[in-house]
PDB file of C-alpha atoms in Angstrom:
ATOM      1  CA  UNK A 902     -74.961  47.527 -72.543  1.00 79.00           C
ATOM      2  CA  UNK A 903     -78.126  45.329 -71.636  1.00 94.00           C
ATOM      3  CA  UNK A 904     -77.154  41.449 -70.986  1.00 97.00           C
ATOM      4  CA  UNK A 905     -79.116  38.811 -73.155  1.00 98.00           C
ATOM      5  CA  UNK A 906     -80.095  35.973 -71.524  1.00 98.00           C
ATOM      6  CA  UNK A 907     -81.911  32.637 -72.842  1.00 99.00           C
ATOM      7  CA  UNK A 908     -83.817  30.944 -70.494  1.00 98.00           C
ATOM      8  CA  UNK A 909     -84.284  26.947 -71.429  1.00 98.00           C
ATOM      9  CA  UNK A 910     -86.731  25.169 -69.200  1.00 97.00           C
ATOM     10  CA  UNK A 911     -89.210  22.813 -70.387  1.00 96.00           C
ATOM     11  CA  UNK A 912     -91.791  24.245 -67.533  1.00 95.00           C
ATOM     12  CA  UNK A 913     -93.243  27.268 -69.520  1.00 96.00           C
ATOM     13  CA  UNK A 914     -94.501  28.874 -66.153  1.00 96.00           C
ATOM     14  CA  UNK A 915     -91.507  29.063 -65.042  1.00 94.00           C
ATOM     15  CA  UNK A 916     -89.891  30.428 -67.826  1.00 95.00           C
ATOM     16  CA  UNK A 917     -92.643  33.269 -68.493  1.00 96.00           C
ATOM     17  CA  UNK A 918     -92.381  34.273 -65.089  1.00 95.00           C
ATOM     18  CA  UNK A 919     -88.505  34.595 -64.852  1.00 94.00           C
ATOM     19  CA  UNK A 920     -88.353  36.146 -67.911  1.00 96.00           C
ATOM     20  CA  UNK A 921     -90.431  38.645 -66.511  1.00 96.00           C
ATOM     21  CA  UNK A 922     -88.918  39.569 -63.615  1.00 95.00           C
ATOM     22  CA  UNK A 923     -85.562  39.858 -65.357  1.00 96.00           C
ATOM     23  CA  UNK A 924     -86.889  42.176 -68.050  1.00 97.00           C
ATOM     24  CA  UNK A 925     -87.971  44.230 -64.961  1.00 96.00           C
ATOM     25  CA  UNK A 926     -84.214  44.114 -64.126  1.00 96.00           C
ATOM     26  CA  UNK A 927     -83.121  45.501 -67.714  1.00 96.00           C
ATOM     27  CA  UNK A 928     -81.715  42.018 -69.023  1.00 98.00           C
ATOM     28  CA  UNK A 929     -82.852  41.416 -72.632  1.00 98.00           C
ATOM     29  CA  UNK A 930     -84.665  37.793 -72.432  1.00 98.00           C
ATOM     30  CA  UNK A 931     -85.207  35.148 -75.267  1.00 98.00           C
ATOM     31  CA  UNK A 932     -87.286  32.206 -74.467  1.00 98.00           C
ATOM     32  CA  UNK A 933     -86.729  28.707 -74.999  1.00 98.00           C
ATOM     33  CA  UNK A 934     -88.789  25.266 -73.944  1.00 98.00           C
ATOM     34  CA  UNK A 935     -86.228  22.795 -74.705  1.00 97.00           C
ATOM     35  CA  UNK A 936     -83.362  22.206 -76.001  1.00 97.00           C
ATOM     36  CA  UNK A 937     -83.430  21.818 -79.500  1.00 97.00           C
ATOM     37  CA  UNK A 938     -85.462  24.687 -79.722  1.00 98.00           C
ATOM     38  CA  UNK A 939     -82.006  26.796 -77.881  1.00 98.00           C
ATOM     39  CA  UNK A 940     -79.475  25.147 -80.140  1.00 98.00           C
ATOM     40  CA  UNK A 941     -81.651  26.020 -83.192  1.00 98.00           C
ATOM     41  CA  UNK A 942     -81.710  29.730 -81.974  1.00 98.00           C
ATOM     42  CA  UNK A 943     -77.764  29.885 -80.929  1.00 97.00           C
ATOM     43  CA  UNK A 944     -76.580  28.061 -84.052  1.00 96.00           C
ATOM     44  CA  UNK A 945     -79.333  30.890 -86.220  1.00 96.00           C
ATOM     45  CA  UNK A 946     -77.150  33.870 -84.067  1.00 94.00           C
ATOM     46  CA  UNK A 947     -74.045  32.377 -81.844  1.00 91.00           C
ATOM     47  CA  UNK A 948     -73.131  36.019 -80.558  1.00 90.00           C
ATOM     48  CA  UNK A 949     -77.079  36.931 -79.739  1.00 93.00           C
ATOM     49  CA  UNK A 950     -77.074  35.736 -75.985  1.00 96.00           C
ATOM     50  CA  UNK A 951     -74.603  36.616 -73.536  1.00 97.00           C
ATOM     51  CA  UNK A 952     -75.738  33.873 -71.044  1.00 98.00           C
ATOM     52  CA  UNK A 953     -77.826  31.150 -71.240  1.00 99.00           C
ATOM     53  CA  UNK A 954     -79.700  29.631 -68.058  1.00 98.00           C
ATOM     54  CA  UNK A 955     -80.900  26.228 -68.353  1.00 98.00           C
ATOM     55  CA  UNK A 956     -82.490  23.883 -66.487  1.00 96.00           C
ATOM     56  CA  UNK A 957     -80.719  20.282 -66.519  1.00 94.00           C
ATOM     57  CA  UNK A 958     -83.742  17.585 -66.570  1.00 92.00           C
ATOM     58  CA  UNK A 959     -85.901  18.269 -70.148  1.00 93.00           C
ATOM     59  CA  UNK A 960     -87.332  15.977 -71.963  1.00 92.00           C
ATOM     60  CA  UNK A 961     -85.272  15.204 -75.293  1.00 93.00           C
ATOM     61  CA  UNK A 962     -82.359  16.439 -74.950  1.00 95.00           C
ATOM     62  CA  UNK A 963     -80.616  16.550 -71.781  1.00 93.00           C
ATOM     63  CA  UNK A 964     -79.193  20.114 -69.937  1.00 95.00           C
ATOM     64  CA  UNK A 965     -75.770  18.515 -70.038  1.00 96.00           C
ATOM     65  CA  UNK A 966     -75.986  17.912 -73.717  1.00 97.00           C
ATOM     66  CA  UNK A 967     -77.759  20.846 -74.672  1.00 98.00           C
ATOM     67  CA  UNK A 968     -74.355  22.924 -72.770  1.00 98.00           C
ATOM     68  CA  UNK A 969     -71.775  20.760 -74.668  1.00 98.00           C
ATOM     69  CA  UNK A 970     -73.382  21.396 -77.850  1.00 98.00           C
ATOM     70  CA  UNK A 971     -73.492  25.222 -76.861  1.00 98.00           C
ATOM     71  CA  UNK A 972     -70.040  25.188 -75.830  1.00 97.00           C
ATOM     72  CA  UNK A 973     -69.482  23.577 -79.455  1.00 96.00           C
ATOM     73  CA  UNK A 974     -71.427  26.491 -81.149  1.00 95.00           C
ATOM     74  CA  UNK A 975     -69.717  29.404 -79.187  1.00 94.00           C
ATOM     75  CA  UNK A 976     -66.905  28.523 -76.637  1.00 93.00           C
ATOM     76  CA  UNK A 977     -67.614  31.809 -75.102  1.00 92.00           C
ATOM     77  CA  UNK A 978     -71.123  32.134 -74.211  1.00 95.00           C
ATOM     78  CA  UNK A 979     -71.829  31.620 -70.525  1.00 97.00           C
ATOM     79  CA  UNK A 980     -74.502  28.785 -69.163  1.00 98.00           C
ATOM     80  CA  UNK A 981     -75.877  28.891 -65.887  1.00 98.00           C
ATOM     81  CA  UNK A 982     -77.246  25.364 -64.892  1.00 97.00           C
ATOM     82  CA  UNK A 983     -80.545  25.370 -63.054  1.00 94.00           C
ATOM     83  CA  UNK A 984     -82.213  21.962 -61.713  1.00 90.00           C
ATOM     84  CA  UNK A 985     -84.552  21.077 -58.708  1.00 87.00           C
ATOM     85  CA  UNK A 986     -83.578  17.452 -59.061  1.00 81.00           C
ATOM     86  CA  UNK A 987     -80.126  17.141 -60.105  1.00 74.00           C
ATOM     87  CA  UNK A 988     -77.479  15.148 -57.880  1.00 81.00           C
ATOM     88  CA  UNK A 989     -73.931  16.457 -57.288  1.00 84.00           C
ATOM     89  CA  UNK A 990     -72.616  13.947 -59.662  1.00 90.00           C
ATOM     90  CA  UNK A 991     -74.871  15.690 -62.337  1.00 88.00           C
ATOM     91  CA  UNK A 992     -73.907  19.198 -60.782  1.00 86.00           C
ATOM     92  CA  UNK A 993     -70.135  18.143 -61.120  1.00 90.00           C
ATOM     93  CA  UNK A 994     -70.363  17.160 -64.874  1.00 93.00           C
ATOM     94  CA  UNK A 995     -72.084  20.549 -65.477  1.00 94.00           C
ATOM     95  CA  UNK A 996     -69.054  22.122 -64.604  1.00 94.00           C
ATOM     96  CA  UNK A 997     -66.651  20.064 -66.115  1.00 95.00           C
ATOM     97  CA  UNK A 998     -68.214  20.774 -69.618  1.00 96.00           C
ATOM     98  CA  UNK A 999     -67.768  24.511 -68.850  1.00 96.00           C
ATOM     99  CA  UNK A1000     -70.668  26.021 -66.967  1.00 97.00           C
ATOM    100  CA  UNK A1001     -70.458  28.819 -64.942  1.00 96.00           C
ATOM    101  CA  UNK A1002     -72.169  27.971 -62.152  1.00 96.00           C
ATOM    102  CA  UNK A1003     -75.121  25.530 -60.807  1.00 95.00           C
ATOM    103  CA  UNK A1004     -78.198  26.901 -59.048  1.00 95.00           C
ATOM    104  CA  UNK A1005     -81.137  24.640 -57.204  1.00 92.00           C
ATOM    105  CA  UNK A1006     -84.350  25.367 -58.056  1.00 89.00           C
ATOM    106  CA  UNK A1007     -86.333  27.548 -57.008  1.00 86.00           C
ATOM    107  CA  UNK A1008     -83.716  30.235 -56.839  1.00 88.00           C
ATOM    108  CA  UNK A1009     -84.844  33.483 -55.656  1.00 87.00           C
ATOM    109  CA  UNK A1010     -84.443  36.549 -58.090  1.00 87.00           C
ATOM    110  CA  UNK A1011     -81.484  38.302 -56.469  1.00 92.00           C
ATOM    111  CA  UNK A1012     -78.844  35.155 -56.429  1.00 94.00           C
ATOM    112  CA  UNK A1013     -80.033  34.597 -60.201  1.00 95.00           C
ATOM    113  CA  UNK A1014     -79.322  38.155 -60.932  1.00 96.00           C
ATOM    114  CA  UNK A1015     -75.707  37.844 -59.842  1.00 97.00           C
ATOM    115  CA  UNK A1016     -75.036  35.243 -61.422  1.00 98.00           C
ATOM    116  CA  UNK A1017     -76.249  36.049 -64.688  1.00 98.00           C
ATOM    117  CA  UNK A1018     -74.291  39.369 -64.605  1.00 97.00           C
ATOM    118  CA  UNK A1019     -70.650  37.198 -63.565  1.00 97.00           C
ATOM    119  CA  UNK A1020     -71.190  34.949 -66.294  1.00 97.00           C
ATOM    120  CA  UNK A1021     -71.498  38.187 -68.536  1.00 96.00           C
ATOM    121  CA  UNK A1022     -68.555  39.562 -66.910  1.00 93.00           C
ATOM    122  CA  UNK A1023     -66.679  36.708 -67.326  1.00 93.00           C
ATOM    123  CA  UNK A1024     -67.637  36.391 -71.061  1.00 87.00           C
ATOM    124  CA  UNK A1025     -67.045  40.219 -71.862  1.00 80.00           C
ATOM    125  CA  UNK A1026     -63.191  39.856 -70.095  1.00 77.00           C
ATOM    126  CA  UNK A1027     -62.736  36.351 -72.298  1.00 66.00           C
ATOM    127  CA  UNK A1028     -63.664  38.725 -75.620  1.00 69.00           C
ATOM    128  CA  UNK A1029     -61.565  41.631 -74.643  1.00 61.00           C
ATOM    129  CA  UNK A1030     -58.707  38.987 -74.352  1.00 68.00           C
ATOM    130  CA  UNK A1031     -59.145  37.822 -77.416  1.00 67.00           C
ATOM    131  CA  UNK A1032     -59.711  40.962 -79.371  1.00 67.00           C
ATOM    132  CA  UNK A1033     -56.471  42.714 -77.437  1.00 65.00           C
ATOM    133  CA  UNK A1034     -54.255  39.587 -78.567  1.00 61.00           C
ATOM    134  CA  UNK A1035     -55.482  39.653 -81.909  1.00 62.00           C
ATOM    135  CA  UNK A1036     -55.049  43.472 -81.849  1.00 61.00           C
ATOM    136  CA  UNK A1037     -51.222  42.636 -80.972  1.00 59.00           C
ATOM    137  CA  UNK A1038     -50.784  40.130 -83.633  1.00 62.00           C
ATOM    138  CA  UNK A1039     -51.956  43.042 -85.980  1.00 61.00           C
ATOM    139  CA  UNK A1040     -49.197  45.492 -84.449  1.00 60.00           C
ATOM    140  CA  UNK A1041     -46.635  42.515 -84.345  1.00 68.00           C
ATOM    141  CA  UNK A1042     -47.324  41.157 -88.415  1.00 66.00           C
ATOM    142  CA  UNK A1043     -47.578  44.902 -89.595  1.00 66.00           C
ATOM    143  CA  UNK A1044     -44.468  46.152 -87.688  1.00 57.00           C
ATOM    144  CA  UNK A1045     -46.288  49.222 -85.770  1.00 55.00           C
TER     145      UNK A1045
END
């Protein structure tokens, strides 16, 4: 199964071209340039993206707040924090409110690859928990 991905960056260049190359690597790729426009989409279809990757300094609304309201949406779905100016405090925070991992920008293809496919991996083993122990509360309540 193909991994969706959002990419959130206020620096459309950047965006278009990373989208690109990881349609070119079989990811399915949605496009946002900030981050009311990702929160509308992900509210519109919370099991659409598998992993988001957003950049942390946007005008409006912050990275950080963009992930906590994510997080709010759909616990599960995996954000990958991007920034060419963030500090380690900011980094830190990031990862507190439940991203999977930080990246500095620019990034080269390859490291964002991996870590787009963990943070699927890691969201695909949270849902098979979940399904498997609701599975067993099934089997448990019906007495199987």
């Amino acid at each position: 199964m193909k991994i969706r991905v959002m990419l959130v960056d206020d620096e459309a260049p950047f965006v278009d071209t990373l989208a690109q190359r990881l349609t070119m690597r079989d990811f399915i790729v949605s496009k946002a340039y900030n981050g009311s426009q990702c929160l509308e989409a992900i509210a519109e279809n919370p099991h659409e993206t598998d992993v988001v990757v957003l950049d942390i300094l946007m005008p409006g609304l912050s990275g950080i707040e963009v992930l906590k309201q994510i997080k709010a949406i759909n616990p599960m779905m995996q954000v990958v924090l991007l920034s060419g100016q963030a500090t380690v405090e900011t980094a830190i925070e990031g990862m507190k409110q439940g991203a999977h991992d930080f990246l500095i920008k620019p990034t080269d293809a390859e490291t964002l690859t991996l870590k787009i496919k963990e943070a699927a991996a890691v969201k695909a083993s949270h849902e098979d928990r979940i399904q498997k122990a609701e599975t067993d509360n099934i089997i448990q309540h019906k007495g199987w």
